[in-house]
Coordinates of C-alpha atoms in Angstrom, one line a residue:
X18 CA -286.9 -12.0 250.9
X19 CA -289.3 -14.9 251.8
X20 CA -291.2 -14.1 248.4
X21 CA -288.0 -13.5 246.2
X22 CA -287.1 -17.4 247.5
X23 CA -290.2 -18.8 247.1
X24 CA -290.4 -17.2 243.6
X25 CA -286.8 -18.9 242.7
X26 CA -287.2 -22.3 243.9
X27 CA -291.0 -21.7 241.7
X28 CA -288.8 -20.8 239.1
X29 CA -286.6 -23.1 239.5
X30 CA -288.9 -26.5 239.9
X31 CA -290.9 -24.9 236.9
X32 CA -287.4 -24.7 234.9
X33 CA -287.3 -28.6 235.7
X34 CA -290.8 -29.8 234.3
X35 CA -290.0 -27.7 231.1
X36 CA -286.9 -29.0 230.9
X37 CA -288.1 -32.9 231.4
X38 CA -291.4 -32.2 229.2
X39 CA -289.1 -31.0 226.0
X40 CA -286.9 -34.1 226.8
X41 CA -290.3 -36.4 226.7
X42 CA -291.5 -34.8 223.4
X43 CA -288.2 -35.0 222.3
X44 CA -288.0 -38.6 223.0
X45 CA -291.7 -39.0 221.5
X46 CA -290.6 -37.7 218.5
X47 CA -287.7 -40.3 217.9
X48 CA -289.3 -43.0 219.1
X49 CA -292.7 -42.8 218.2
X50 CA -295.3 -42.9 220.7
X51 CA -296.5 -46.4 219.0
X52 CA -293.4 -48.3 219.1
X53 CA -293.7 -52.0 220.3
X54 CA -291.0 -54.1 221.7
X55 CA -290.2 -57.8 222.4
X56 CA -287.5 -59.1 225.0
X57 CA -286.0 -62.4 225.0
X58 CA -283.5 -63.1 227.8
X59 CA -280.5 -65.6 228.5
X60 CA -283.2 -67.5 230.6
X61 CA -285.9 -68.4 228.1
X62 CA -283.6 -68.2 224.8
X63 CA -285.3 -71.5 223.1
X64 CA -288.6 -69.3 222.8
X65 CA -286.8 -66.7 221.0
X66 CA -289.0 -66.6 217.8
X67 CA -292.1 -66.9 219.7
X68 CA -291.1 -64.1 222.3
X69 CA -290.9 -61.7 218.9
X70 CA -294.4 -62.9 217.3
X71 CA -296.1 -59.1 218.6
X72 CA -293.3 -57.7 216.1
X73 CA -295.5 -57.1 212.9
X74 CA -294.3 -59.3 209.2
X75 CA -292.7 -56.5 207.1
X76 CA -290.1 -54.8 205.5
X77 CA -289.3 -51.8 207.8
X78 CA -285.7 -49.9 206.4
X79 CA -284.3 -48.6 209.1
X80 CA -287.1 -48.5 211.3
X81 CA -286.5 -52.1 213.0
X82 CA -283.7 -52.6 215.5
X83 CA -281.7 -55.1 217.9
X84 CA -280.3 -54.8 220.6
X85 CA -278.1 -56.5 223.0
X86 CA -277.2 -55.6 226.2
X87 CA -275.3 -57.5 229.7
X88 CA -275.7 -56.8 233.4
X89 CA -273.1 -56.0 234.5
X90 CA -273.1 -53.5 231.3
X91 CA -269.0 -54.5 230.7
X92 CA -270.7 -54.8 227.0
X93 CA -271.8 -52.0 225.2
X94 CA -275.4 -51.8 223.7
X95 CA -274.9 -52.8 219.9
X96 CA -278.0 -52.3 217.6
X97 CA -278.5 -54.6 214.6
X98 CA -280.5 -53.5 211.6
X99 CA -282.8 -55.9 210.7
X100 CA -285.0 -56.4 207.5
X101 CA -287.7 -58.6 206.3
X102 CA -288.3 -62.0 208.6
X103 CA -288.5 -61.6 212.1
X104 CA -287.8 -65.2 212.6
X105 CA -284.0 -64.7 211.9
X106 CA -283.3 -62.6 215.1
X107 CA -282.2 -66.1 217.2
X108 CA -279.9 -67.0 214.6
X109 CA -278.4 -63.0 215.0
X110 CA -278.5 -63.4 218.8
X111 CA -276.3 -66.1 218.7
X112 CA -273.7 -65.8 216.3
X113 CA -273.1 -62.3 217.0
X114 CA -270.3 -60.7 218.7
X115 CA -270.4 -57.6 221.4
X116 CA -267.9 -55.0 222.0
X117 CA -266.1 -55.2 225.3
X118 CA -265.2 -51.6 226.5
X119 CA -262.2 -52.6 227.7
X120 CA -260.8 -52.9 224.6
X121 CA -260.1 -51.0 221.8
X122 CA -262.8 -51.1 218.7
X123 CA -262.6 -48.7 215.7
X124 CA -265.8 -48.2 213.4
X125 CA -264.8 -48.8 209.5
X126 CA -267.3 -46.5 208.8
X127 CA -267.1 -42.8 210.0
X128 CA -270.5 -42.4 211.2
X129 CA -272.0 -44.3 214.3
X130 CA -275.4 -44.8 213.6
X131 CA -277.9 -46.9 215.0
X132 CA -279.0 -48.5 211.7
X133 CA -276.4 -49.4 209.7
X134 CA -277.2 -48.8 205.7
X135 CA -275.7 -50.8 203.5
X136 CA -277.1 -53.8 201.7
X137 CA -277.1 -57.2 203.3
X138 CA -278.9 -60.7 203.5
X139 CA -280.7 -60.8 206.8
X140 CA -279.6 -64.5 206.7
X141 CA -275.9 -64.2 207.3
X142 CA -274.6 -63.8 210.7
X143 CA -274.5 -60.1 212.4
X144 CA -271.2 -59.2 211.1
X145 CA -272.8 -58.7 207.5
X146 CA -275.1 -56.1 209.4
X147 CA -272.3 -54.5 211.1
X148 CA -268.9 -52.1 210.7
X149 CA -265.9 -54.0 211.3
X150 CA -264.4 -53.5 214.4
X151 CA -261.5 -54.3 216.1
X152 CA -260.7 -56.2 219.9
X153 CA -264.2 -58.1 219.5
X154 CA -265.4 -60.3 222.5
X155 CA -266.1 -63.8 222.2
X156 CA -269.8 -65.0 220.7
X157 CA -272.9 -64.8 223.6
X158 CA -275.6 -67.2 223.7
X159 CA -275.1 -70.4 221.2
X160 CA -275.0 -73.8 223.9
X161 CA -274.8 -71.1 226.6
X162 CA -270.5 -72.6 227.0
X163 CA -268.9 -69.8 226.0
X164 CA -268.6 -66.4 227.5
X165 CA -272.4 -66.7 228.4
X166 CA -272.0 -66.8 232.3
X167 CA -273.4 -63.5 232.7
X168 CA -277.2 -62.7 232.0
X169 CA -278.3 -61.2 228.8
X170 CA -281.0 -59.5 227.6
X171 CA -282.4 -59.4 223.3
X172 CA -284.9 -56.5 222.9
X173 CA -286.7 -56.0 219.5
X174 CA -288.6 -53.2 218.5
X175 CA -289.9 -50.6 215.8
X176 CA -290.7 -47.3 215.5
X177 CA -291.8 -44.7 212.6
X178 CA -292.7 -47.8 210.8
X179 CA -292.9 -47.9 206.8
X180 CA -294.0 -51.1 205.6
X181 CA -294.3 -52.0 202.2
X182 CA -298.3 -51.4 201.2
X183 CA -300.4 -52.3 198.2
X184 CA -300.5 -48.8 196.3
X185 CA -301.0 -50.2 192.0
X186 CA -301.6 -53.3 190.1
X187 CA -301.4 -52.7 186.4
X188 CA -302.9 -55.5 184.4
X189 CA -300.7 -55.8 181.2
X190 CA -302.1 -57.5 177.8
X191 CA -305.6 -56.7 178.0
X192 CA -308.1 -55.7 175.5
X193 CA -309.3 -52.5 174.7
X194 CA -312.8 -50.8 175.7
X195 CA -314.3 -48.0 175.7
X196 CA -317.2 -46.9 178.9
X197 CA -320.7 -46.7 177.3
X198 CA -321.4 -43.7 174.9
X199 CA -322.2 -40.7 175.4
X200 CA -324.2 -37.9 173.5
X201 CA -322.7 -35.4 171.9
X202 CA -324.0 -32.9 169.8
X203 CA -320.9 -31.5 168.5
X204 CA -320.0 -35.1 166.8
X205 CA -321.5 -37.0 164.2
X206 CA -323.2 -39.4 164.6
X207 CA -324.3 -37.2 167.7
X208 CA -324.2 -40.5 169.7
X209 CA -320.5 -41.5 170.6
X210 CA -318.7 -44.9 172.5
X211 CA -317.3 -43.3 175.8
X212 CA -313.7 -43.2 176.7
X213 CA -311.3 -45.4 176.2
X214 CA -310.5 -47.5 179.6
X215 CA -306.6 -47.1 180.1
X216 CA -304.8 -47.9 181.9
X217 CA -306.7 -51.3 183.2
X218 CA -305.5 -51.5 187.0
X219 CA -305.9 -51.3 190.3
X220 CA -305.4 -48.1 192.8
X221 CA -305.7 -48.0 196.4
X222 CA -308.1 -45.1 197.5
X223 CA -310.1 -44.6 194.0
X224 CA -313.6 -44.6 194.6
X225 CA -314.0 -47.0 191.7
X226 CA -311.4 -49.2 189.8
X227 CA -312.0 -49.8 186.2
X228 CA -313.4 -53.7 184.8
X229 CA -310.1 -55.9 183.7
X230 CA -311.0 -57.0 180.0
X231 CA -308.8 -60.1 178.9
X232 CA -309.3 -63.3 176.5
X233 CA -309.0 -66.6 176.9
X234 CA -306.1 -66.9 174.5
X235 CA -304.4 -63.5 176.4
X236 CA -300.9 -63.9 178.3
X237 CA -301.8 -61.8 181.2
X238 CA -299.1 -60.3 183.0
X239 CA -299.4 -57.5 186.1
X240 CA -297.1 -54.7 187.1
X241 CA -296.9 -54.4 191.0
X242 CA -296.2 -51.0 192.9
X243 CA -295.6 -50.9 196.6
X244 CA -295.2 -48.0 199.1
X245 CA -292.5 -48.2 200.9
X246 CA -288.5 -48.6 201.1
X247 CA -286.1 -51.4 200.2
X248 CA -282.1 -51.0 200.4
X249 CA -280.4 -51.7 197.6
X250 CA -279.8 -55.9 196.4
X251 CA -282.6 -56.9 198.7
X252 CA -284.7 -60.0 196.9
X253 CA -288.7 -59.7 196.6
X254 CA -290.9 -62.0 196.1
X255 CA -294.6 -61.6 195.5
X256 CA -298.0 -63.1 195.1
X257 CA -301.6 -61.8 194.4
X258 CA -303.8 -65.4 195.1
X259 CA -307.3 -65.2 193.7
X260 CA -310.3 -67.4 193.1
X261 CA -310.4 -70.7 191.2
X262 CA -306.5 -71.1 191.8
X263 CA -305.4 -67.8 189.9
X264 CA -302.4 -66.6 190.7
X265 CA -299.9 -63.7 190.5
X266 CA -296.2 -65.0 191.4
X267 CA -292.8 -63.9 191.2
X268 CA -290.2 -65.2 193.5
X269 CA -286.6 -63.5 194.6
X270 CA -286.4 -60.7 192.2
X271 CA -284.7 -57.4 192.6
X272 CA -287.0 -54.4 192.3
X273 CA -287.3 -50.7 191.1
X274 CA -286.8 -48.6 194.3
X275 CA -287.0 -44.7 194.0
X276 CA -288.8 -42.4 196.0
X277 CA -290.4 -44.4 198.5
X278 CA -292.0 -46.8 195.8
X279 CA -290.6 -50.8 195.1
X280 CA -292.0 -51.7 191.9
X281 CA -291.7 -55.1 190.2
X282 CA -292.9 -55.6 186.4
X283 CA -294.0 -58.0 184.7
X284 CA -295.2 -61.2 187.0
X285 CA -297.6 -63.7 185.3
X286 CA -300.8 -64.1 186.2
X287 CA -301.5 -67.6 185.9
X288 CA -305.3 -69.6 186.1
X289 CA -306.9 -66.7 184.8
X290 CA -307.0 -67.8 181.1
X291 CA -306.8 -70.3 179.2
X292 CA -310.2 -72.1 180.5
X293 CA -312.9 -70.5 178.4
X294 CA -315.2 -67.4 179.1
X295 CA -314.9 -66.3 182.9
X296 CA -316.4 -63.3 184.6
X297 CA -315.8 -62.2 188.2
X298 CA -318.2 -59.5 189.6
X299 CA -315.3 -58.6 192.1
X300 CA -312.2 -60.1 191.5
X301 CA -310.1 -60.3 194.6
X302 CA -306.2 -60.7 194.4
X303 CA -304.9 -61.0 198.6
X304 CA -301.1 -59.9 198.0
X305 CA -298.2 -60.6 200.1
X306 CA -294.8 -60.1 200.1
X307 CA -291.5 -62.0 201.0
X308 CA -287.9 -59.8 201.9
X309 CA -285.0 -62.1 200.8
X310 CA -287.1 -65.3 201.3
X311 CA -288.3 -64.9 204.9
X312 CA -291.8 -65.2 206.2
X313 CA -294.5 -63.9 203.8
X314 CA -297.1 -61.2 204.9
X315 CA -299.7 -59.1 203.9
X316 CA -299.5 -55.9 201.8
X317 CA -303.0 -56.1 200.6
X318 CA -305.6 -56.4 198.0
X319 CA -306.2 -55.5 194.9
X320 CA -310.3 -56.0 193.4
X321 CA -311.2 -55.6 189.9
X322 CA -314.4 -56.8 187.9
X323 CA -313.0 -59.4 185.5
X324 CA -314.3 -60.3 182.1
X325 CA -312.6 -63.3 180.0
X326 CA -314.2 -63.5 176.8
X327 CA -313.2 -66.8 174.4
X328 CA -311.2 -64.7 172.0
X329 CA -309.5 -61.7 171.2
X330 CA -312.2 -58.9 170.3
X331 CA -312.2 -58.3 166.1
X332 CA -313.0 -54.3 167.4
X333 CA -312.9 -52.1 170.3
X334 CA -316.6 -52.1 172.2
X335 CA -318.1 -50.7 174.9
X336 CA -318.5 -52.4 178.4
X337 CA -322.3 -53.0 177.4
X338 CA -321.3 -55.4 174.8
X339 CA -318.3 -56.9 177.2
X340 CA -320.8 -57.6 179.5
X341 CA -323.7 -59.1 177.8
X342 CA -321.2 -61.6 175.7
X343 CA -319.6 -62.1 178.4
X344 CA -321.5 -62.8 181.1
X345 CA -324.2 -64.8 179.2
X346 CA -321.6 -67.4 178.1
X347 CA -319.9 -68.2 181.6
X348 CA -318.1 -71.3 181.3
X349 CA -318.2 -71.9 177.5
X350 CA -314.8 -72.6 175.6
X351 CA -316.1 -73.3 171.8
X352 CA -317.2 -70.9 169.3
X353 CA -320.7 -72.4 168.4
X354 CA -321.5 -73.3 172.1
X355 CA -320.7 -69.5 172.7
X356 CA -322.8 -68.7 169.9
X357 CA -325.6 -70.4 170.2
X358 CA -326.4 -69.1 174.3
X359 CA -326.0 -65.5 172.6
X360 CA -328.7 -65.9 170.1
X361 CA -330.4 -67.4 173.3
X362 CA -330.0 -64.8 175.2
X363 CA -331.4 -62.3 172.7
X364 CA -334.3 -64.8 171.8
X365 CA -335.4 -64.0 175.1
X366 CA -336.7 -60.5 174.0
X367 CA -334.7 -59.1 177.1
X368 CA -331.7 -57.9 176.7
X369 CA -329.9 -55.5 179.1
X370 CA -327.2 -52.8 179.1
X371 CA -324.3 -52.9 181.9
X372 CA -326.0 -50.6 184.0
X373 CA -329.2 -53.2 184.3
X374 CA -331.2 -51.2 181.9
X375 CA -333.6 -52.6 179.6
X376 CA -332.9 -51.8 175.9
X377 CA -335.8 -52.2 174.1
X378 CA -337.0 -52.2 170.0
X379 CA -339.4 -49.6 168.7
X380 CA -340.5 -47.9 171.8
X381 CA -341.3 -44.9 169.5
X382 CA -340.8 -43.8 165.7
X383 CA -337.1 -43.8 166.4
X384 CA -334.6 -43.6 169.1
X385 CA -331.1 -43.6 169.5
X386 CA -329.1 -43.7 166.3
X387 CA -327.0 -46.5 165.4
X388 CA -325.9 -49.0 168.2
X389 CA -324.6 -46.8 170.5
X390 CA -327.8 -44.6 170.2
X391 CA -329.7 -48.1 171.2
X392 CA -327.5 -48.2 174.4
X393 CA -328.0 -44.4 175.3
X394 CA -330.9 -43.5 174.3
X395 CA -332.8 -47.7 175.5
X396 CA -334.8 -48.5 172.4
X397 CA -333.7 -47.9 168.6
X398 CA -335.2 -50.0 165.4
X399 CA -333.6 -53.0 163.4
X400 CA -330.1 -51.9 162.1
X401 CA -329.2 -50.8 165.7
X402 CA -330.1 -54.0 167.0
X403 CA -327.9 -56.0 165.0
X404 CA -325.1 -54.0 164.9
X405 CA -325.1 -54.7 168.7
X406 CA -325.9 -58.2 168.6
X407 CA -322.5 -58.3 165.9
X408 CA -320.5 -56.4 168.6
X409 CA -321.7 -59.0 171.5
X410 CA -320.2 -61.8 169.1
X411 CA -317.4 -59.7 168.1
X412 CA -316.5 -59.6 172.1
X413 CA -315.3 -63.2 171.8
X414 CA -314.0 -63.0 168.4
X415 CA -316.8 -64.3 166.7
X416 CA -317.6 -62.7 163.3
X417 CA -320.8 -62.0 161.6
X418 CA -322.6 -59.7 159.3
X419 CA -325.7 -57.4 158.3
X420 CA -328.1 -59.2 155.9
X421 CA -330.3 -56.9 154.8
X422 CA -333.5 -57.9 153.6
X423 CA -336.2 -55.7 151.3
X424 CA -339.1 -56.2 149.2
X425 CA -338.5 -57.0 145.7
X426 CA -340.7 -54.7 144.8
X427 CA -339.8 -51.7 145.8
X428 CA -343.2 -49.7 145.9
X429 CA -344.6 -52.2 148.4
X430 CA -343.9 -52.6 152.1
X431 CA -344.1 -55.6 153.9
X432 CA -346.4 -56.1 156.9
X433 CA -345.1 -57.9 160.3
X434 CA -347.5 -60.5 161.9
X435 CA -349.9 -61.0 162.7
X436 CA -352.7 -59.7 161.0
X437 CA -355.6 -61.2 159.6
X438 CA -357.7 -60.8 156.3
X439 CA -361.3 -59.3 155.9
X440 CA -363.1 -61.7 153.9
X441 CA -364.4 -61.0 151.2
X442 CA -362.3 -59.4 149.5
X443 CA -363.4 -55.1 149.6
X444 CA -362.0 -54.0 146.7
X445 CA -360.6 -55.1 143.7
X446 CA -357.0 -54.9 141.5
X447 CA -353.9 -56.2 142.8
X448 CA -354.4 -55.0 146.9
X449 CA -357.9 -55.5 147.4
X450 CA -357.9 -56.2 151.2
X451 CA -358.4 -54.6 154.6
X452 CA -356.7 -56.4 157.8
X453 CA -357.2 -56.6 161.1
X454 CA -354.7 -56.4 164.1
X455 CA -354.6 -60.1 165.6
X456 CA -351.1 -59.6 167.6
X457 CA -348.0 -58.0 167.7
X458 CA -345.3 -59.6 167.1
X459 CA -343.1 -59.0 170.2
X460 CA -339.9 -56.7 169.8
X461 CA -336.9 -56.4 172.4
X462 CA -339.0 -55.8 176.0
X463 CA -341.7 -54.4 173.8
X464 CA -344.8 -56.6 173.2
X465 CA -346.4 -53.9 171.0
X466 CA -343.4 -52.8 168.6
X467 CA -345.1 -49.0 167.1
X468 CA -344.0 -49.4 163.7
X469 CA -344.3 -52.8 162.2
X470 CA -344.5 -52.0 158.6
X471 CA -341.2 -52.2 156.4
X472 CA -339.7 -52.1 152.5
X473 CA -336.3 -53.4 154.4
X474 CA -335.4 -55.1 157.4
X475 CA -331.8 -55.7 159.2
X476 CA -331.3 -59.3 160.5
X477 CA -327.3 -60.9 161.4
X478 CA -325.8 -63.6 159.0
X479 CA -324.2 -65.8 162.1
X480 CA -322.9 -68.5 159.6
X481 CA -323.9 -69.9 156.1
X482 CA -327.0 -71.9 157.4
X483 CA -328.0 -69.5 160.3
X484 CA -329.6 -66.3 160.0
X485 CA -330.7 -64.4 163.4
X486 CA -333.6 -61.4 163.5
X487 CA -332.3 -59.5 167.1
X488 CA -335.0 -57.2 167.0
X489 CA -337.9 -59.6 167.3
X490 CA -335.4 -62.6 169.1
X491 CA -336.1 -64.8 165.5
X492 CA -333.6 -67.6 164.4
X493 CA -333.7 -69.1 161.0
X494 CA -331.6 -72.1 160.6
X495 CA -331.3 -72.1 157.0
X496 CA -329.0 -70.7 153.8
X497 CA -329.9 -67.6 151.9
X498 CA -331.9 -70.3 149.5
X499 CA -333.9 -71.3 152.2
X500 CA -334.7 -67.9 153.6
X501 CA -335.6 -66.1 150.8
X502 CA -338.1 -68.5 149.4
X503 CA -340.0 -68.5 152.6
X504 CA -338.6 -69.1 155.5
X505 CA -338.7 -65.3 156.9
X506 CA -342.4 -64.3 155.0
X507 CA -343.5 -67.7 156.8
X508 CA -342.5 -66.8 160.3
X509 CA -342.6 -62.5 160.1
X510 CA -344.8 -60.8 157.4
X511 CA -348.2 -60.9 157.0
X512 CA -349.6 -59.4 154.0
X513 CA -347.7 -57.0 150.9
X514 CA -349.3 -53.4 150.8
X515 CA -348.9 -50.1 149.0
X516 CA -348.5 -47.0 151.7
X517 CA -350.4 -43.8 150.7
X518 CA -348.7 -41.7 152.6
X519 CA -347.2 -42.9 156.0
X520 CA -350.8 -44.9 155.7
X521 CA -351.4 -48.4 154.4
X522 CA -355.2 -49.2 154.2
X523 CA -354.9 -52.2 151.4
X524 CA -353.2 -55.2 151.3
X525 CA -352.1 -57.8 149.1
X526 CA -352.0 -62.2 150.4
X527 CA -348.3 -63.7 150.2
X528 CA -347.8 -65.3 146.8
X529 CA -345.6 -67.8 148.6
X530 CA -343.4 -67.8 145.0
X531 CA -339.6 -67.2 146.6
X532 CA -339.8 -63.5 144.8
X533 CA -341.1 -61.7 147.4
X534 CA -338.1 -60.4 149.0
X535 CA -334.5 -60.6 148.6
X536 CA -331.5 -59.5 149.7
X537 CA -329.8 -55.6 149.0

């Protein structure tokens, strides 16, 4: 008997815990385990907002509450829904009304939740929030004169909190590019400019977000996505604020909502151009958000790399070519200043690709095909090199052109500096000289250029009186007149020769007459 007791009151107290443990998880499970709350009472009622500064910035749907309660609990509990700025829950405490159970109140709505869900502006009093109801008590709070003698209590809180977070930033109006090419066999030319970059944005949790490619005559506008909830005729306002004063705005605008996602298209992004080339290596925009004008706060940030380049591109490169024209011209807003630090740049025999890689000129017989064979590939000869130095001006809307250059006679070659002559003279006719290596003329990050013998070379017509040689970092300021009748044999070649083969053993002086080369 003693054990059949002692197992029923064990059964019994066991019963209990189970019973108070499901209630616990249960509550748990409602509530959150995470939920914070702020109380404000009758007694310290001026310090209201302060009391309810632990209560995070945010929209929060449904998930933030009010609620008041009296002492002598002759008042109900009534819960107010509130969204956006915390700051507005004094004005609520004191114009609101509570129920007095004596009397008779009637929802207009047949459901009694907790969170009301219709649409309202959290800047109205509480009976916007609310159902109507019927045999209402007079106002608490206010001056504390009116129905305030008893004590009070406000209690704020969350729980299973949404807020609205930074999910996409789509950067409308930008310019297309393409990732640096690949090699494909399968193609022709075998050597191909990589994908094309699109969409240009911003998305949280990719390992890396794609380089932002505008001009500085673009009109640049961003599409903003949010996770989260919003009800229905709530006002948004956003801003992204970036260096330099650039800045992403819109101000009291009603949204896209569906599925858990607010969406607002279309805000311009101002200070970005308009001010000449620009590049950011990282591009920060902090974003924050406003519900119906209340307090701002953070939904995060968005980073891009950022190129500006002085116009809009005449073609579609690759990021290599953003980046050296780019990058290089920092700061510049007129064509021929822009210009001129380019052919600069490449003067400086040391040019690099995106990925910091040297690209060089006549490392061996050939390399990579064409421009983008240059960039793959590292090295490539003379009409690689200015089809990239076009692209680099093309970036900023600069055009130029191939000027091709070849010996007028078309059996001989010319011969780059420097050499020097054998004196006297070891054989006789029209080529009766041997040479001797004296220097190089340096290529692109290539002091000893393997092939240096030519019946054409590739050099850039920049404008009427400029001509540029990219391979070798030359610029000629003078017209077509002016080049042909010396100015490129005076600075590049040093003797005329017949090859015998892929072998040129005798040489020829320069005539210096203007008919030595022209152009194809």
């Amino acid at each position: 008997m003693k054990i059949l007791r002692c197992c029923y009151y064990y059964w019994t107290i066991s019963s209990i815990m189970i019973y108070y443990l499901v209630i616990m998880m249960t509550t748990s499970i409602l509530f959150g385990d995470d939920s914070r709350y702020a109380t404000v009472s009758k007694a310290n009622k001026n310090t209201t907002i302060a009391a309810f500064s632990d209560v995070p910035q945010g929209n929060y749907d449904f998930k933030r509450f009010l609620t008041v309660s009296t002492s002598d609990n002759t008042y109900m509990k009534k819960v107010y829904r509130v969204q956006g700025d915390m700051s507005t829950l004094w004005q609520l405490v004191v114009n609101c009304d509570l129920i007095n159970l004596n009397q008779t109140y009637t929802l207009s709505e047949p459901q009694q939740s907790i969170h009301y869900d219709g649409s309202h502006n959290p800047n109205a009093t509480c009976k916007t929030y609310q159902p109507v109801f019927s045999g209402l008590a007079g106002p608490i709070g206010g001056t504390g004169n009116t129905n305030a003698d008893y004590d009070w209590t406000v209690t704020a809180g969350e729980h299973e909190v949404k807020p609205l977070i930074l999910q996409n930033v789509v950067f409308n109006g930008t310019n297309s590019y393409h990732e640096d090419p690949i090699y494909d066999t399968d193609a022709s030319p075998i050597y191909q400019a990589g994908g094309l970059v699109s969409p240009q944005d911003w998305l949280k949790n990719r390992t890396k977000n794609p380089a932002i490619f505008y001009s500085s005559n673009s009109n640049p506008t961003v599409d903003v996505i949010l996770n989260g909830v919003m009800a229905s005729g709530m006002k948004l306002s956003l801003k992204g604020t970036g260096p330099d004063g650039i800045l992403a705005q819109c101000n009291n605008v009603t949204p896209n909502t569906s599925d858990n996602t607010v969406t607002v298209t279309g805000i311009q992004l101002t200070g970005l151009t308009g001010n000449g080339v620009k590049y950011y290596e990282n591009m920060s925009l902090s974003w924050q958000a406003s519900i119906n004008g209340g307090t701002w706060f953070d939904v995060g940030n968005s980073d891009n790399e950022m190129y500006v380049s002085l116009k809009k591109p005449t073609f579609n490169p690759v990021v290599t070519e953003v980046h050296i024209s780019v990058t290089n011209a920092v700061g510049l807003n007129a064509e021929a200043t822009v210009r001129n630090i380019l052919i600069n740049y490449f003067s400086g025999r040391s040019v690099k690709k995106k990925d910091g890689g040297s690209l060089a000129y006549y490392i061996t017989g050939g390399g990579g095909q064409g421009k983008y064979g240059l960039i793959y590939v590292g090295h490539s000869k003379c009409n690689a090199w200015v089809d990239l130095f076009i692209g680099v001006l093309g970036c900023h809307g600069i055009s130029s052109s191939r000027a091709i250059l070849e010996t007028s006679n078309r059996n001989e070659f010319m011969k780059i500096k420097t050499y020097s002559f054998q004196e006297p003279p070891s054989g006789t006719g029209q080529y009766p000289y041997k040479i001797a290596l004296v220097a190089k003329l340096p290529g692109q990050s290539n002091p000893n250029p393997v092939i240096d013998y030519f019946q054409n070379h590739y050099i850039v017509e920049v404008s009427q009186d400029v001509y540029f040689d990219p391979s070798y970092g030359i610029r000629y300021n003078t017209n077509r007149v002016g080049l042909l009748n010396n100015a490129f044999i005076n600075v590049s070649v040093s003797a005329f020769g017949i090859a015998d083969g892929f072998q040129i053993d005798d040489f020829r002086k320069r005539r210096d007459d203007g008919n030595e080369i022209r152009f194809r």
